[in-house]
Amino acid sequence: MPADPLHRAGKPESSTTSQPPSGSGASAIEVRRSARRRRTVSAYREGDRTIVLIPARMSEAEEQRWVTVMLDKLAAQENKRLIGDTDLAERAERLSLQYFDGRARPASVRWVTNQNTRWGSCTPSEGSIRLSHRLQGMPEYVVDYVLVHELAHLLVPGHGPRFWRLLEAYPRTERARGYLEGVVAADRLPHLPAERDE
């Protein structure tokens, strides 16, 4: 999320900083609470820190949830560089080697714009994998999950127990599925005009 100049200039009501796990390469996270902020949450990078702005009345559990959500949003924005079909195919090859010992070998991997109800599809008989353009800009682990899902279909066409056992190899399966379910749920919510209560 772009930085709000009003928040940069203002003094936060309270602020807490947490350090990322050592060796993770991530920046420190500073959470700033404001009594003036009623419902909105925003985040931005400031040097080697990530600043997350939240309402003062938010619980610790809500804070943790929103920090995760906002870090994912920032990562998605920073990864907006759209990777082409060639890069996507190379990524699929790396994931196949990592999770399936290279056994899943797609003949083609490409982005498509005609998949608005599915994130990806696979035609095992042709060895083709197609990913929805709606995934572009989402966090890498989400795109990787969809690729791993479709690669698994090259080995097991259906969604039976054998298929789901294959997906257990990808450690972020549940998180990625939760992210995609959240995107679908958010699309179903009524879109109200943004309230400026910061």
PDB file of C-alpha atoms in Angstrom:
ATOM      1  CA  MET A   1       0.000   0.000   0.000  1.00  0.00           C
ATOM      2  CA  PRO A   2       1.371   3.431  -0.824  1.00  0.00           C
ATOM      3  CA  ALA A   3       2.385   5.537   2.122  1.00  0.00           C
ATOM      4  CA  ASP A   4      -0.123   8.073   3.370  1.00  0.00           C
ATOM      5  CA  PRO A   5       1.746  11.378   3.862  1.00  0.00           C
ATOM      6  CA  LEU A   6      -0.563  12.285   6.760  1.00  0.00           C
ATOM      7  CA  HIS A   7       0.591   9.216   8.672  1.00  0.00           C
ATOM      8  CA  ARG A   8       4.228   9.804   7.958  1.00  0.00           C
ATOM      9  CA  ALA A   9       4.033  13.298   9.414  1.00  0.00           C
ATOM     10  CA  GLY A  10       1.768  12.470  12.357  1.00  0.00           C
ATOM     11  CA  LYS A  11       2.837  11.056  15.680  1.00  0.00           C
ATOM     12  CA  PRO A  12       1.399   7.565  16.277  1.00  0.00           C
ATOM     13  CA  GLU A  13      -0.529   6.996  19.485  1.00  0.00           C
ATOM     14  CA  SER A  14       1.461   3.839  20.169  1.00  0.00           C
ATOM     15  CA  SER A  15       4.024   1.845  18.273  1.00  0.00           C
ATOM     16  CA  THR A  16       5.555  -1.620  18.597  1.00  0.00           C
ATOM     17  CA  THR A  17       8.398  -3.069  16.589  1.00  0.00           C
ATOM     18  CA  SER A  18       9.166  -6.712  16.007  1.00  0.00           C
ATOM     19  CA  GLN A  19      12.198  -8.180  14.348  1.00  0.00           C
ATOM     20  CA  PRO A  20      11.819 -10.814  11.631  1.00  0.00           C
ATOM     21  CA  PRO A  21      13.353 -14.273  12.110  1.00  0.00           C
ATOM     22  CA  SER A  22      17.149 -14.031  11.837  1.00  0.00           C
ATOM     23  CA  GLY A  23      18.500 -14.835   8.406  1.00  0.00           C
ATOM     24  CA  SER A  24      15.097 -14.342   6.774  1.00  0.00           C
ATOM     25  CA  GLY A  25      16.177 -11.226   4.884  1.00  0.00           C
ATOM     26  CA  ALA A  26      12.912  -9.529   5.879  1.00  0.00           C
ATOM     27  CA  SER A  27      12.689  -6.059   7.350  1.00  0.00           C
ATOM     28  CA  ALA A  28      11.599  -5.163  10.878  1.00  0.00           C
ATOM     29  CA  ILE A  29       7.853  -4.660  11.290  1.00  0.00           C
ATOM     30  CA  GLU A  30       6.573  -1.621  13.159  1.00  0.00           C
ATOM     31  CA  VAL A  31       2.888  -1.520  14.097  1.00  0.00           C
ATOM     32  CA  ARG A  32       1.519   1.958  14.766  1.00  0.00           C
ATOM     33  CA  ARG A  33      -1.846   2.295  16.518  1.00  0.00           C
ATOM     34  CA  SER A  34      -3.946   5.423  16.135  1.00  0.00           C
ATOM     35  CA  ALA A  35      -7.139   6.455  17.942  1.00  0.00           C
ATOM     36  CA  ARG A  36      -8.128   8.534  14.912  1.00  0.00           C
ATOM     37  CA  ARG A  37      -8.023   5.489  12.653  1.00  0.00           C
ATOM     38  CA  ARG A  38     -11.398   3.728  12.928  1.00  0.00           C
ATOM     39  CA  ARG A  39     -11.471   0.804  10.501  1.00  0.00           C
ATOM     40  CA  THR A  40      -8.782   1.045   7.870  1.00  0.00           C
ATOM     41  CA  VAL A  41      -5.434  -0.699   7.900  1.00  0.00           C
ATOM     42  CA  SER A  42      -2.536   0.279   5.672  1.00  0.00           C
ATOM     43  CA  ALA A  43       1.142  -0.507   5.302  1.00  0.00           C
ATOM     44  CA  TYR A  44       4.226   0.800   3.557  1.00  0.00           C
ATOM     45  CA  ARG A  45       7.990   0.331   3.488  1.00  0.00           C
ATOM     46  CA  GLU A  46      10.202   2.923   5.146  1.00  0.00           C
ATOM     47  CA  GLY A  47      13.862   2.163   4.610  1.00  0.00           C
ATOM     48  CA  ASP A  48      14.547  -1.257   6.129  1.00  0.00           C
ATOM     49  CA  ARG A  49      11.246  -1.241   8.085  1.00  0.00           C
ATOM     50  CA  THR A  50       7.686  -2.183   7.243  1.00  0.00           C
ATOM     51  CA  ILE A  51       5.164   0.163   8.883  1.00  0.00           C
ATOM     52  CA  VAL A  52       1.636  -1.170   9.500  1.00  0.00           C
ATOM     53  CA  LEU A  53      -1.000   1.379  10.560  1.00  0.00           C
ATOM     54  CA  ILE A  54      -3.994   0.050  12.530  1.00  0.00           C
ATOM     55  CA  PRO A  55      -6.836   1.358  14.718  1.00  0.00           C
ATOM     56  CA  ALA A  56      -5.895   1.665  18.422  1.00  0.00           C
ATOM     57  CA  ARG A  57      -8.866  -0.468  19.554  1.00  0.00           C
ATOM     58  CA  MET A  58      -7.795  -3.518  17.503  1.00  0.00           C
ATOM     59  CA  SER A  59      -7.090  -6.678  19.534  1.00  0.00           C
ATOM     60  CA  GLU A  60      -3.702  -8.387  19.500  1.00  0.00           C
ATOM     61  CA  ALA A  61      -5.123 -11.310  17.485  1.00  0.00           C
ATOM     62  CA  GLU A  62      -6.610  -8.907  14.913  1.00  0.00           C
ATOM     63  CA  GLU A  63      -3.291  -7.062  14.773  1.00  0.00           C
ATOM     64  CA  GLN A  64      -1.399 -10.273  14.018  1.00  0.00           C
ATOM     65  CA  ARG A  65      -3.914 -11.256  11.329  1.00  0.00           C
ATOM     66  CA  TRP A  66      -3.802  -7.830   9.681  1.00  0.00           C
ATOM     67  CA  VAL A  67      -0.009  -7.654   9.760  1.00  0.00           C
ATOM     68  CA  THR A  68       0.091 -10.948   7.825  1.00  0.00           C
ATOM     69  CA  VAL A  69      -2.531  -9.704   5.346  1.00  0.00           C
ATOM     70  CA  MET A  70      -0.713  -6.417   4.772  1.00  0.00           C
ATOM     71  CA  LEU A  71       2.691  -8.096   4.377  1.00  0.00           C
ATOM     72  CA  ASP A  72       1.150 -10.343   1.710  1.00  0.00           C
ATOM     73  CA  LYS A  73      -0.340  -7.293  -0.041  1.00  0.00           C
ATOM     74  CA  LEU A  74       2.978  -5.463  -0.016  1.00  0.00           C
ATOM     75  CA  ALA A  75       4.770  -8.545  -1.343  1.00  0.00           C
ATOM     76  CA  ALA A  76       2.196  -8.859  -4.125  1.00  0.00           C
ATOM     77  CA  GLN A  77       2.663  -5.224  -5.091  1.00  0.00           C
ATOM     78  CA  GLU A  78       6.432  -5.597  -5.100  1.00  0.00           C
ATOM     79  CA  ASN A  79       6.151  -8.731  -7.237  1.00  0.00           C
ATOM     80  CA  LYS A  80       3.909  -7.002  -9.764  1.00  0.00           C
ATOM     81  CA  ARG A  81       6.603  -7.475 -12.386  1.00  0.00           C
ATOM     82  CA  LEU A  82       4.617  -9.673 -14.682  1.00  0.00           C
ATOM     83  CA  ILE A  83       6.532 -12.794 -15.524  1.00  0.00           C
ATOM     84  CA  GLY A  84       6.108 -14.050 -19.063  1.00  0.00           C
ATOM     85  CA  ASP A  85       5.247 -17.527 -20.275  1.00  0.00           C
ATOM     86  CA  THR A  86       8.926 -18.503 -20.620  1.00  0.00           C
ATOM     87  CA  ASP A  87       9.628 -17.534 -16.996  1.00  0.00           C
ATOM     88  CA  LEU A  88       6.468 -19.357 -15.922  1.00  0.00           C
ATOM     89  CA  ALA A  89       7.599 -22.538 -17.700  1.00  0.00           C
ATOM     90  CA  GLU A  90      11.034 -22.320 -16.040  1.00  0.00           C
ATOM     91  CA  ARG A  91       9.373 -21.843 -12.671  1.00  0.00           C
ATOM     92  CA  ALA A  92       7.183 -24.914 -13.272  1.00  0.00           C
ATOM     93  CA  GLU A  93      10.284 -26.940 -14.147  1.00  0.00           C
ATOM     94  CA  ARG A  94      12.012 -25.863 -10.897  1.00  0.00           C
ATOM     95  CA  LEU A  95       8.908 -26.716  -8.847  1.00  0.00           C
ATOM     96  CA  SER A  96       8.610 -30.120 -10.528  1.00  0.00           C
ATOM     97  CA  LEU A  97      12.239 -30.870  -9.651  1.00  0.00           C
ATOM     98  CA  GLN A  98      11.777 -29.644  -6.086  1.00  0.00           C
ATOM     99  CA  TYR A  99       8.501 -31.387  -5.240  1.00  0.00           C
ATOM    100  CA  PHE A 100       8.088 -34.234  -7.758  1.00  0.00           C
ATOM    101  CA  ASP A 101      11.705 -35.206  -8.570  1.00  0.00           C
ATOM    102  CA  GLY A 102      11.170 -33.783 -12.079  1.00  0.00           C
ATOM    103  CA  ARG A 103       8.479 -36.360 -12.939  1.00  0.00           C
ATOM    104  CA  ALA A 104       5.863 -33.736 -13.893  1.00  0.00           C
ATOM    105  CA  ARG A 105       6.965 -32.481 -17.320  1.00  0.00           C
ATOM    106  CA  PRO A 106       4.559 -30.027 -18.920  1.00  0.00           C
ATOM    107  CA  ALA A 107       4.752 -29.501 -22.691  1.00  0.00           C
ATOM    108  CA  SER A 108       3.563 -25.910 -22.213  1.00  0.00           C
ATOM    109  CA  VAL A 109       2.888 -23.502 -19.348  1.00  0.00           C
ATOM    110  CA  ARG A 110       1.262 -20.147 -20.058  1.00  0.00           C
ATOM    111  CA  TRP A 111      -0.920 -17.333 -18.765  1.00  0.00           C
ATOM    112  CA  VAL A 112      -4.464 -17.091 -20.129  1.00  0.00           C
ATOM    113  CA  THR A 113      -7.149 -14.427 -19.828  1.00  0.00           C
ATOM    114  CA  ASN A 114     -10.187 -16.673 -20.342  1.00  0.00           C
ATOM    115  CA  GLN A 115     -10.191 -18.341 -16.903  1.00  0.00           C
ATOM    116  CA  ASN A 116     -12.328 -16.229 -14.610  1.00  0.00           C
ATOM    117  CA  THR A 117     -13.761 -19.014 -12.451  1.00  0.00           C
ATOM    118  CA  ARG A 118     -10.587 -21.113 -12.032  1.00  0.00           C
ATOM    119  CA  TRP A 119      -7.055 -20.248 -11.006  1.00  0.00           C
ATOM    120  CA  GLY A 120      -5.461 -22.799 -13.291  1.00  0.00           C
ATOM    121  CA  SER A 121      -6.131 -25.765 -15.503  1.00  0.00           C
ATOM    122  CA  CYS A 122      -4.257 -28.732 -16.868  1.00  0.00           C
ATOM    123  CA  THR A 123      -4.840 -31.028 -19.832  1.00  0.00           C
ATOM    124  CA  PRO A 124      -2.755 -34.099 -18.937  1.00  0.00           C
ATOM    125  CA  SER A 125      -3.172 -35.698 -22.394  1.00  0.00           C
ATOM    126  CA  GLU A 126      -1.507 -32.639 -23.983  1.00  0.00           C
ATOM    127  CA  GLY A 127       0.774 -31.813 -21.058  1.00  0.00           C
ATOM    128  CA  SER A 128      -0.486 -28.225 -21.062  1.00  0.00           C
ATOM    129  CA  ILE A 129      -0.891 -26.006 -18.010  1.00  0.00           C
ATOM    130  CA  ARG A 130      -2.714 -22.691 -18.085  1.00  0.00           C
ATOM    131  CA  LEU A 131      -2.772 -20.147 -15.246  1.00  0.00           C
ATOM    132  CA  SER A 132      -5.352 -17.391 -14.915  1.00  0.00           C
ATOM    133  CA  HIS A 133      -4.009 -13.880 -15.443  1.00  0.00           C
ATOM    134  CA  ARG A 134      -5.796 -12.993 -12.165  1.00  0.00           C
ATOM    135  CA  LEU A 135      -2.868 -14.634 -10.326  1.00  0.00           C
ATOM    136  CA  GLN A 136      -0.416 -12.074 -11.689  1.00  0.00           C
ATOM    137  CA  GLY A 137       0.725  -9.843  -8.859  1.00  0.00           C
ATOM    138  CA  MET A 138      -0.331 -12.263  -6.102  1.00  0.00           C
ATOM    139  CA  PRO A 139       2.346 -13.463  -3.656  1.00  0.00           C
ATOM    140  CA  GLU A 140       4.822 -15.917  -5.182  1.00  0.00           C
ATOM    141  CA  TYR A 141       3.852 -18.739  -2.826  1.00  0.00           C
ATOM    142  CA  VAL A 142       0.267 -18.520  -4.141  1.00  0.00           C
ATOM    143  CA  VAL A 143       1.352 -18.700  -7.804  1.00  0.00           C
ATOM    144  CA  ASP A 144       3.707 -21.553  -6.891  1.00  0.00           C
ATOM    145  CA  TYR A 145       0.865 -23.418  -5.182  1.00  0.00           C
ATOM    146  CA  VAL A 146      -1.318 -23.193  -8.308  1.00  0.00           C
ATOM    147  CA  LEU A 147       1.607 -24.348 -10.455  1.00  0.00           C
ATOM    148  CA  VAL A 148       2.321 -27.271  -8.106  1.00  0.00           C
ATOM    149  CA  HIS A 149      -1.410 -28.141  -8.127  1.00  0.00           C
ATOM    150  CA  GLU A 150      -1.479 -28.259 -11.934  1.00  0.00           C
ATOM    151  CA  LEU A 151       1.851 -30.112 -12.122  1.00  0.00           C
ATOM    152  CA  ALA A 152       0.383 -32.741  -9.789  1.00  0.00           C
ATOM    153  CA  HIS A 153      -2.432 -33.215 -12.319  1.00  0.00           C
ATOM    154  CA  LEU A 154       0.162 -34.342 -14.871  1.00  0.00           C
ATOM    155  CA  LEU A 155       0.891 -37.221 -12.491  1.00  0.00           C
ATOM    156  CA  VAL A 156      -2.641 -37.808 -11.133  1.00  0.00           C
ATOM    157  CA  PRO A 157      -5.494 -36.401 -13.267  1.00  0.00           C
ATOM    158  CA  GLY A 158      -8.285 -36.348 -10.633  1.00  0.00           C
ATOM    159  CA  HIS A 159      -8.639 -34.921  -7.127  1.00  0.00           C
ATOM    160  CA  GLY A 160      -8.547 -38.211  -5.241  1.00  0.00           C
ATOM    161  CA  PRO A 161      -6.479 -39.085  -2.145  1.00  0.00           C
ATOM    162  CA  ARG A 162      -3.375 -39.827  -4.243  1.00  0.00           C
ATOM    163  CA  PHE A 163      -3.521 -36.333  -5.745  1.00  0.00           C
ATOM    164  CA  TRP A 164      -3.821 -34.616  -2.341  1.00  0.00           C
ATOM    165  CA  ARG A 165      -0.941 -36.703  -0.978  1.00  0.00           C
ATOM    166  CA  LEU A 166       1.225 -35.309  -3.780  1.00  0.00           C
ATOM    167  CA  LEU A 167       0.295 -31.753  -2.778  1.00  0.00           C
ATOM    168  CA  GLU A 168       1.377 -32.390   0.811  1.00  0.00           C
ATOM    169  CA  ALA A 169       4.947 -31.977  -0.480  1.00  0.00           C
ATOM    170  CA  TYR A 170       4.330 -28.234  -0.964  1.00  0.00           C
ATOM    171  CA  PRO A 171       4.630 -26.711   2.543  1.00  0.00           C
ATOM    172  CA  ARG A 172       2.449 -23.635   1.912  1.00  0.00           C
ATOM    173  CA  THR A 173      -0.565 -25.442   0.455  1.00  0.00           C
ATOM    174  CA  GLU A 174      -2.975 -24.524   3.271  1.00  0.00           C
ATOM    175  CA  ARG A 175      -1.836 -20.905   3.429  1.00  0.00           C
ATOM    176  CA  ALA A 176      -2.125 -20.479  -0.357  1.00  0.00           C
ATOM    177  CA  ARG A 177      -5.564 -22.109  -0.407  1.00  0.00           C
ATOM    178  CA  GLY A 178      -6.657 -19.772   2.396  1.00  0.00           C
ATOM    179  CA  TYR A 179      -5.346 -16.759   0.480  1.00  0.00           C
ATOM    180  CA  LEU A 180      -7.251 -17.757  -2.675  1.00  0.00           C
ATOM    181  CA  GLU A 181     -10.425 -18.456  -0.677  1.00  0.00           C
ATOM    182  CA  GLY A 182     -10.076 -14.974   0.829  1.00  0.00           C
ATOM    183  CA  VAL A 183      -9.769 -13.406  -2.628  1.00  0.00           C
ATOM    184  CA  VAL A 184     -12.925 -15.219  -3.777  1.00  0.00           C
ATOM    185  CA  ALA A 185     -14.801 -14.184  -0.614  1.00  0.00           C
ATOM    186  CA  ALA A 186     -13.682 -10.555  -0.967  1.00  0.00           C
ATOM    187  CA  ASP A 187     -14.967 -10.468  -4.549  1.00  0.00           C
ATOM    188  CA  ARG A 188     -18.404 -11.462  -3.258  1.00  0.00           C
ATOM    189  CA  LEU A 189     -18.586  -8.619  -0.710  1.00  0.00           C
ATOM    190  CA  PRO A 190     -20.508  -5.484  -1.637  1.00  0.00           C
ATOM    191  CA  HIS A 191     -18.136  -2.745  -2.738  1.00  0.00           C
ATOM    192  CA  LEU A 192     -18.812   0.370  -0.695  1.00  0.00           C
ATOM    193  CA  PRO A 193     -17.039   3.681  -1.238  1.00  0.00           C
ATOM    194  CA  ALA A 194     -13.864   3.921   0.819  1.00  0.00           C
ATOM    195  CA  GLU A 195     -14.303   5.849   4.047  1.00  0.00           C
ATOM    196  CA  ARG A 196     -11.638   8.436   4.843  1.00  0.00           C
ATOM    197  CA  ASP A 197     -11.408   8.072   8.617  1.00  0.00           C
ATOM    198  CA  GLU A 198      -7.688   7.998   9.103  1.00  0.00           C
TER     199      GLU A 198
END
